[in-house]
Amino acid sequence: MSNRALVIGASGGIGAALCAHLSERGSTVTRLSRAADGFDITDPSRVRAAMDGLEGPFDTVLIASGILAPEGKRPEKALSEIDAASMARVLAVNAIGPALVLRHLPQLLPTKDRSVVGVLTARVGSIGDNRLGGWYSYRAAKAAANQIVHTASIEIARKRKNAVVVALHPGTVQTPFTEDYPTHRKVSADEAASNIVSVLDQLTPEDSGGFFDWEGKPVPW
Ligand SMILES: NC(=O)c1ccc[n+]([C@@H]2O[C@H](COP(=O)([O-])OP(=O)(O)OC[C@H]3O[C@@H](n4cnc5c(N)ncnc54)[C@H](OP(=O)(O)O)[C@@H]3O)[C@@H](O)[C@H]2O)c1
């Protein structure tokens, strides 16, 4: 990798750790977040203005924003808990948001050199791996994000043959995102960031469009 990175969702647990990790290994990191920059990923005009204001090319781009459920809500455990407004919000942040970023991203990627674009989705967005049920909105939003990433990878490859555009499962990570799940075994955000960057380092353009976990293993769709 060369040395210019863009991290969206830089205020989050994993996003901040990714910024620190990339910076430590010599990348110049551009950070975008709602908390620091008012970058609301669900707002098309804000996304466009922020992306148009950046100067590329970036060889590494990570989208690390996301919600499990709207503020004050929990993910559904049963069909009876489905709420249209909550579901729309989860889809807006986790699926439409990354799509809006990808819409403006090609112009910021190098045309010839290798670049990597990693969108943090989640293993629970895998339909093939879903044995537990529940979490309707989050699962559906991450599955939609996976499809958007895969589709974008096909289009981006037409003009940028060395671009690697992938969906990534970061593992179960100790961040505000998982604080309601104290019994789950979690890794630190630092460890997750290091894992993600190692996976990105190993991927080739032939891997573009794929869905990989923190060990670099493909995750079923
Ligand atoms: N933690 C895990 O175990 C785990 C597992 C699988 C997948 N993931 C995925 O990894 C990603 C990062 O998770 P995390 O653990 O780092 O979560 P986190 O600490 O809760 O951070 C979430 C990030 O999303 C941003 N965000 C939320 N709504 C937004 C909006 N409307 N516009 C822009 N940014 C928004 C937050 O920004 P502000 O704080 O600036 O508002 C924050 O930067 C998410 O996509 C999550 O689904 C996490």
Short mmCIF file of C-alpha atoms and ligand atoms in Angstrom, two decimals:
data_model
loop_
_atom_site.label_atom_id
_atom_site.label_comp_id
_atom_site.label_asym_id
_atom_site.label_seq_id
_atom_site.Cartn_x
_atom_site.Cartn_y
_atom_site.Cartn_z
CA MET A 1 0.00 0.00 0.00
CA SER A 2 1.15 3.59 -0.50
CA ASN A 3 0.28 6.04 2.16
CA ARG A 4 -2.95 8.01 1.95
CA ALA A 5 -5.95 6.66 3.78
CA LEU A 6 -9.53 7.81 4.23
CA VAL A 7 -11.49 6.54 7.22
CA ILE A 8 -15.22 7.24 7.42
CA GLY A 9 -16.72 6.73 10.86
CA ALA A 10 -13.39 7.76 12.37
CA SER A 11 -15.06 8.58 15.71
CA GLY A 12 -16.17 4.99 16.31
CA GLY A 13 -14.35 2.34 18.31
CA ILE A 14 -13.02 0.47 15.29
CA GLY A 15 -12.77 3.59 13.12
CA ALA A 16 -10.55 5.41 15.63
CA ALA A 17 -8.36 2.33 16.07
CA LEU A 18 -8.02 2.01 12.28
CA CYS A 19 -6.93 5.65 12.05
CA ALA A 20 -4.33 5.11 14.79
CA HIS A 21 -3.04 1.89 13.24
CA LEU A 22 -2.77 3.31 9.71
CA SER A 23 -1.15 6.46 11.01
CA GLU A 24 1.39 4.48 13.07
CA ARG A 25 2.50 2.63 9.98
CA GLY A 26 3.08 5.83 8.07
CA SER A 27 -0.17 6.62 6.28
CA THR A 28 -1.51 10.13 6.15
CA VAL A 29 -5.05 9.60 7.38
CA THR A 30 -8.06 11.73 6.47
CA ARG A 31 -10.79 11.24 9.05
CA LEU A 32 -14.48 11.87 8.53
CA SER A 33 -17.13 11.46 11.19
CA ARG A 34 -20.48 12.74 12.30
CA ALA A 35 -19.12 13.75 15.73
CA ALA A 36 -16.16 15.80 14.43
CA ASP A 37 -17.33 16.96 11.00
CA GLY A 38 -21.12 16.69 10.95
CA PHE A 39 -20.69 13.95 8.35
CA ASP A 40 -24.09 12.28 8.61
CA ILE A 41 -23.83 9.32 6.28
CA THR A 42 -27.61 9.30 5.78
CA ASP A 43 -27.65 12.85 4.38
CA PRO A 44 -26.93 12.78 0.62
CA SER A 45 -25.98 16.46 0.38
CA ARG A 46 -23.56 16.27 3.32
CA VAL A 47 -21.96 13.13 1.91
CA ARG A 48 -21.60 14.73 -1.51
CA ALA A 49 -20.15 17.97 -0.10
CA ALA A 50 -17.66 16.13 2.10
CA MET A 51 -16.55 13.71 -0.60
CA ASP A 52 -16.28 16.46 -3.24
CA GLY A 53 -14.15 18.44 -0.80
CA LEU A 54 -11.52 15.71 -0.55
CA GLU A 55 -8.45 15.53 -2.68
CA GLY A 56 -7.43 12.06 -3.78
CA PRO A 57 -6.11 9.68 -4.60
CA PHE A 58 -6.50 7.48 -1.53
CA ASP A 59 -4.97 4.03 -1.65
CA THR A 60 -6.90 2.86 1.43
CA VAL A 61 -10.51 3.67 2.22
CA LEU A 62 -12.46 2.24 5.13
CA ILE A 63 -16.11 2.77 5.92
CA ALA A 64 -16.47 2.03 9.63
CA SER A 65 -19.76 3.70 10.50
CA GLY A 66 -22.82 1.73 11.54
CA ILE A 67 -25.53 1.13 14.11
CA LEU A 68 -27.00 -2.00 15.61
CA ALA A 69 -30.30 -0.24 16.30
CA PRO A 70 -31.50 3.38 16.50
CA GLU A 71 -30.58 5.24 19.68
CA GLY A 72 -32.57 3.99 22.64
CA LYS A 73 -33.70 0.82 20.82
CA ARG A 74 -32.43 -2.73 20.73
CA PRO A 75 -32.21 -5.11 17.78
CA GLU A 76 -35.36 -7.22 17.32
CA LYS A 77 -35.55 -10.65 18.94
CA ALA A 78 -38.85 -11.55 17.24
CA LEU A 79 -40.96 -10.65 14.22
CA SER A 80 -43.43 -8.95 16.57
CA GLU A 81 -40.75 -6.35 17.43
CA ILE A 82 -40.34 -5.12 13.86
CA ASP A 83 -40.93 -1.38 13.70
CA ALA A 84 -40.96 0.33 10.30
CA ALA A 85 -39.26 3.55 11.37
CA SER A 86 -36.49 1.76 13.26
CA MET A 87 -35.90 -0.61 10.37
CA ALA A 88 -35.72 2.28 7.91
CA ARG A 89 -33.14 4.02 10.12
CA VAL A 90 -30.95 0.93 10.41
CA LEU A 91 -31.06 0.47 6.64
CA ALA A 92 -30.33 4.17 6.07
CA VAL A 93 -27.19 4.15 8.22
CA ASN A 94 -25.81 0.69 7.41
CA ALA A 95 -26.74 0.20 3.75
CA ILE A 96 -27.76 3.46 2.06
CA GLY A 97 -25.00 5.41 3.83
CA PRO A 98 -22.13 3.28 2.46
CA ALA A 99 -23.85 3.39 -0.98
CA LEU A 100 -23.84 7.20 -0.88
CA VAL A 101 -20.13 7.18 -0.02
CA LEU A 102 -19.36 4.66 -2.79
CA ARG A 103 -21.30 6.86 -5.22
CA HIS A 104 -18.65 9.57 -4.83
CA LEU A 105 -15.63 7.34 -4.24
CA PRO A 106 -14.29 6.26 -7.67
CA GLN A 107 -12.97 9.75 -8.43
CA LEU A 108 -10.86 9.56 -5.24
CA LEU A 109 -9.19 6.24 -6.11
CA PRO A 110 -6.02 5.94 -8.19
CA THR A 111 -6.69 4.92 -11.79
CA LYS A 112 -3.67 2.62 -12.16
CA ASP A 113 -2.15 1.85 -8.76
CA ARG A 114 -3.53 -0.64 -6.27
CA SER A 115 -6.17 0.61 -3.86
CA VAL A 116 -8.30 -1.07 -1.22
CA VAL A 117 -11.80 -0.14 -0.12
CA GLY A 118 -13.09 -2.00 2.93
CA VAL A 119 -16.66 -1.61 4.10
CA LEU A 120 -17.28 -2.97 7.59
CA THR A 121 -20.43 -5.03 7.36
CA ALA A 122 -20.87 -8.05 9.67
CA ARG A 123 -21.00 -11.83 9.60
CA VAL A 124 -24.60 -11.61 10.80
CA GLY A 125 -25.38 -10.07 7.40
CA SER A 126 -24.62 -13.48 5.90
CA ILE A 127 -27.79 -15.32 4.88
CA GLY A 128 -25.89 -18.60 4.47
CA ASP A 129 -24.45 -18.37 7.99
CA ASN A 130 -27.68 -17.34 9.76
CA ARG A 131 -28.60 -20.09 12.21
CA LEU A 132 -29.81 -18.04 15.18
CA GLY A 133 -32.39 -15.68 13.66
CA GLY A 134 -33.34 -12.35 15.23
CA TRP A 135 -31.80 -8.92 14.55
CA TYR A 136 -33.97 -8.52 11.43
CA SER A 137 -33.09 -4.93 10.59
CA TYR A 138 -29.36 -5.17 11.24
CA ARG A 139 -29.01 -8.47 9.37
CA ALA A 140 -31.00 -7.15 6.41
CA ALA A 141 -29.07 -3.88 6.32
CA LYS A 142 -25.70 -5.64 6.37
CA ALA A 143 -26.84 -8.11 3.69
CA ALA A 144 -27.91 -5.13 1.57
CA ALA A 145 -24.56 -3.44 2.20
CA ASN A 146 -22.77 -6.61 1.06
CA GLN A 147 -24.73 -6.58 -2.20
CA ILE A 148 -23.95 -2.89 -2.72
CA VAL A 149 -20.22 -3.50 -2.13
CA HIS A 150 -20.17 -6.46 -4.52
CA THR A 151 -22.02 -4.51 -7.21
CA ALA A 152 -19.77 -1.46 -6.78
CA SER A 153 -16.68 -3.66 -7.10
CA ILE A 154 -17.80 -4.74 -10.59
CA GLU A 155 -18.32 -1.17 -11.76
CA ILE A 156 -15.14 0.19 -10.17
CA ALA A 157 -13.05 -2.59 -11.76
CA ARG A 158 -13.98 -1.37 -15.25
CA LYS A 159 -11.80 1.73 -14.89
CA ARG A 160 -9.62 0.77 -11.92
CA LYS A 161 -8.29 -2.73 -12.49
CA ASN A 162 -6.14 -2.65 -9.36
CA ALA A 163 -8.89 -1.62 -6.98
CA VAL A 164 -9.91 -4.13 -4.30
CA VAL A 165 -13.41 -3.40 -3.01
CA VAL A 166 -14.59 -5.73 -0.23
CA ALA A 167 -17.03 -6.22 2.63
CA LEU A 168 -15.33 -7.09 5.93
CA HIS A 169 -16.41 -8.73 9.18
CA PRO A 170 -14.18 -7.25 11.91
CA GLY A 171 -14.88 -9.92 14.53
CA THR A 172 -16.69 -9.23 17.79
CA VAL A 173 -15.00 -6.10 19.06
CA GLN A 174 -15.03 -4.28 22.39
CA THR A 175 -16.62 -0.92 21.43
CA PRO A 176 -19.76 1.04 22.40
CA PHE A 177 -21.43 -1.05 19.69
CA THR A 178 -21.20 -4.24 21.75
CA GLU A 179 -21.49 -2.84 25.27
CA ASP A 180 -24.95 -4.39 25.77
CA TYR A 181 -23.44 -7.83 25.13
CA PRO A 182 -21.03 -8.28 28.06
CA THR A 183 -20.92 -12.07 27.83
CA HIS A 184 -19.65 -12.20 24.25
CA ARG A 185 -15.95 -12.87 23.78
CA LYS A 186 -14.50 -9.74 22.25
CA VAL A 187 -11.19 -8.49 20.93
CA SER A 188 -9.93 -4.96 21.52
CA ALA A 189 -10.50 -2.34 18.84
CA ASP A 190 -6.70 -2.12 18.41
CA GLU A 191 -6.47 -5.83 17.70
CA ALA A 192 -9.44 -5.64 15.31
CA ALA A 193 -7.83 -2.74 13.43
CA SER A 194 -4.56 -4.61 13.12
CA ASN A 195 -6.42 -7.69 11.83
CA ILE A 196 -8.38 -5.67 9.28
CA VAL A 197 -5.30 -3.93 7.92
CA SER A 198 -3.45 -7.27 7.66
CA VAL A 199 -6.35 -8.72 5.67
CA LEU A 200 -6.42 -5.71 3.36
CA ASP A 201 -2.66 -6.04 2.80
CA GLN A 202 -3.11 -9.61 1.57
CA LEU A 203 -6.05 -9.10 -0.79
CA THR A 204 -5.52 -8.86 -4.54
CA PRO A 205 -7.75 -7.44 -7.30
CA GLU A 206 -8.98 -11.03 -7.89
CA ASP A 207 -10.52 -10.86 -4.39
CA SER A 208 -12.45 -7.69 -5.19
CA GLY A 209 -16.18 -8.02 -4.60
CA GLY A 210 -15.69 -10.57 -1.82
CA PHE A 211 -16.79 -10.75 1.81
CA PHE A 212 -13.97 -11.59 4.23
CA ASP A 213 -13.61 -11.99 7.96
CA TRP A 214 -10.86 -10.64 10.21
CA GLU A 215 -8.67 -13.65 9.39
CA GLY A 216 -9.04 -13.12 5.66
CA LYS A 217 -11.36 -16.13 5.30
CA PRO A 218 -14.28 -15.73 2.88
CA VAL A 219 -17.69 -15.48 4.58
CA PRO A 220 -20.66 -17.08 2.81
CA TRP A 221 -23.17 -14.62 1.37
N1 LIG B 1 -18.09 -3.99 17.29
C1 LIG B 1 -18.36 -5.18 16.74
O1 LIG B 1 -18.27 -6.24 17.41
C2 LIG B 1 -18.78 -5.28 15.29
C3 LIG B 1 -19.05 -6.57 14.77
C4 LIG B 1 -19.42 -6.68 13.42
C5 LIG B 1 -19.50 -5.54 12.65
N2 LIG B 1 -19.24 -4.32 13.18
C6 LIG B 1 -19.37 -3.14 12.31
O2 LIG B 1 -18.21 -2.35 12.41
C7 LIG B 1 -18.56 -0.97 12.22
C8 LIG B 1 -17.95 -0.14 13.34
O3 LIG B 1 -18.46 -0.58 14.57
P1 LIG B 1 -17.89 -0.08 15.98
O4 LIG B 1 -17.85 -1.26 16.85
O5 LIG B 1 -16.67 0.74 15.78
O6 LIG B 1 -19.09 0.86 16.45
P2 LIG B 1 -19.12 2.22 17.27
O7 LIG B 1 -17.95 2.33 18.18
O8 LIG B 1 -20.49 2.29 17.86
O9 LIG B 1 -18.96 3.33 16.12
C9 LIG B 1 -20.00 3.54 15.22
C10 LIG B 1 -19.61 4.64 14.28
O10 LIG B 1 -20.71 4.85 13.38
C11 LIG B 1 -20.92 6.23 13.26
N3 LIG B 1 -22.28 6.55 12.88
C12 LIG B 1 -23.44 6.11 13.42
N4 LIG B 1 -24.47 6.71 12.80
C13 LIG B 1 -23.95 7.53 11.86
C14 LIG B 1 -24.49 8.43 10.92
N5 LIG B 1 -25.81 8.62 10.78
N6 LIG B 1 -23.65 9.12 10.12
C15 LIG B 1 -22.32 8.96 10.23
N7 LIG B 1 -21.73 8.15 11.11
C16 LIG B 1 -22.56 7.44 11.93
C17 LIG B 1 -20.57 6.80 14.61
O11 LIG B 1 -20.34 8.17 14.44
P3 LIG B 1 -20.50 9.32 15.56
O12 LIG B 1 -20.04 8.70 16.86
O13 LIG B 1 -19.55 10.35 15.06
O14 LIG B 1 -21.89 9.74 15.57
C18 LIG B 1 -19.33 5.99 14.93
O15 LIG B 1 -18.21 6.56 14.30
C19 LIG B 1 -20.08 -0.92 12.12
O16 LIG B 1 -20.47 -0.89 10.77
C20 LIG B 1 -20.52 -2.25 12.73
O17 LIG B 1 -21.74 -2.70 12.17
C21 LIG B 1 -18.88 -4.15 14.50
#
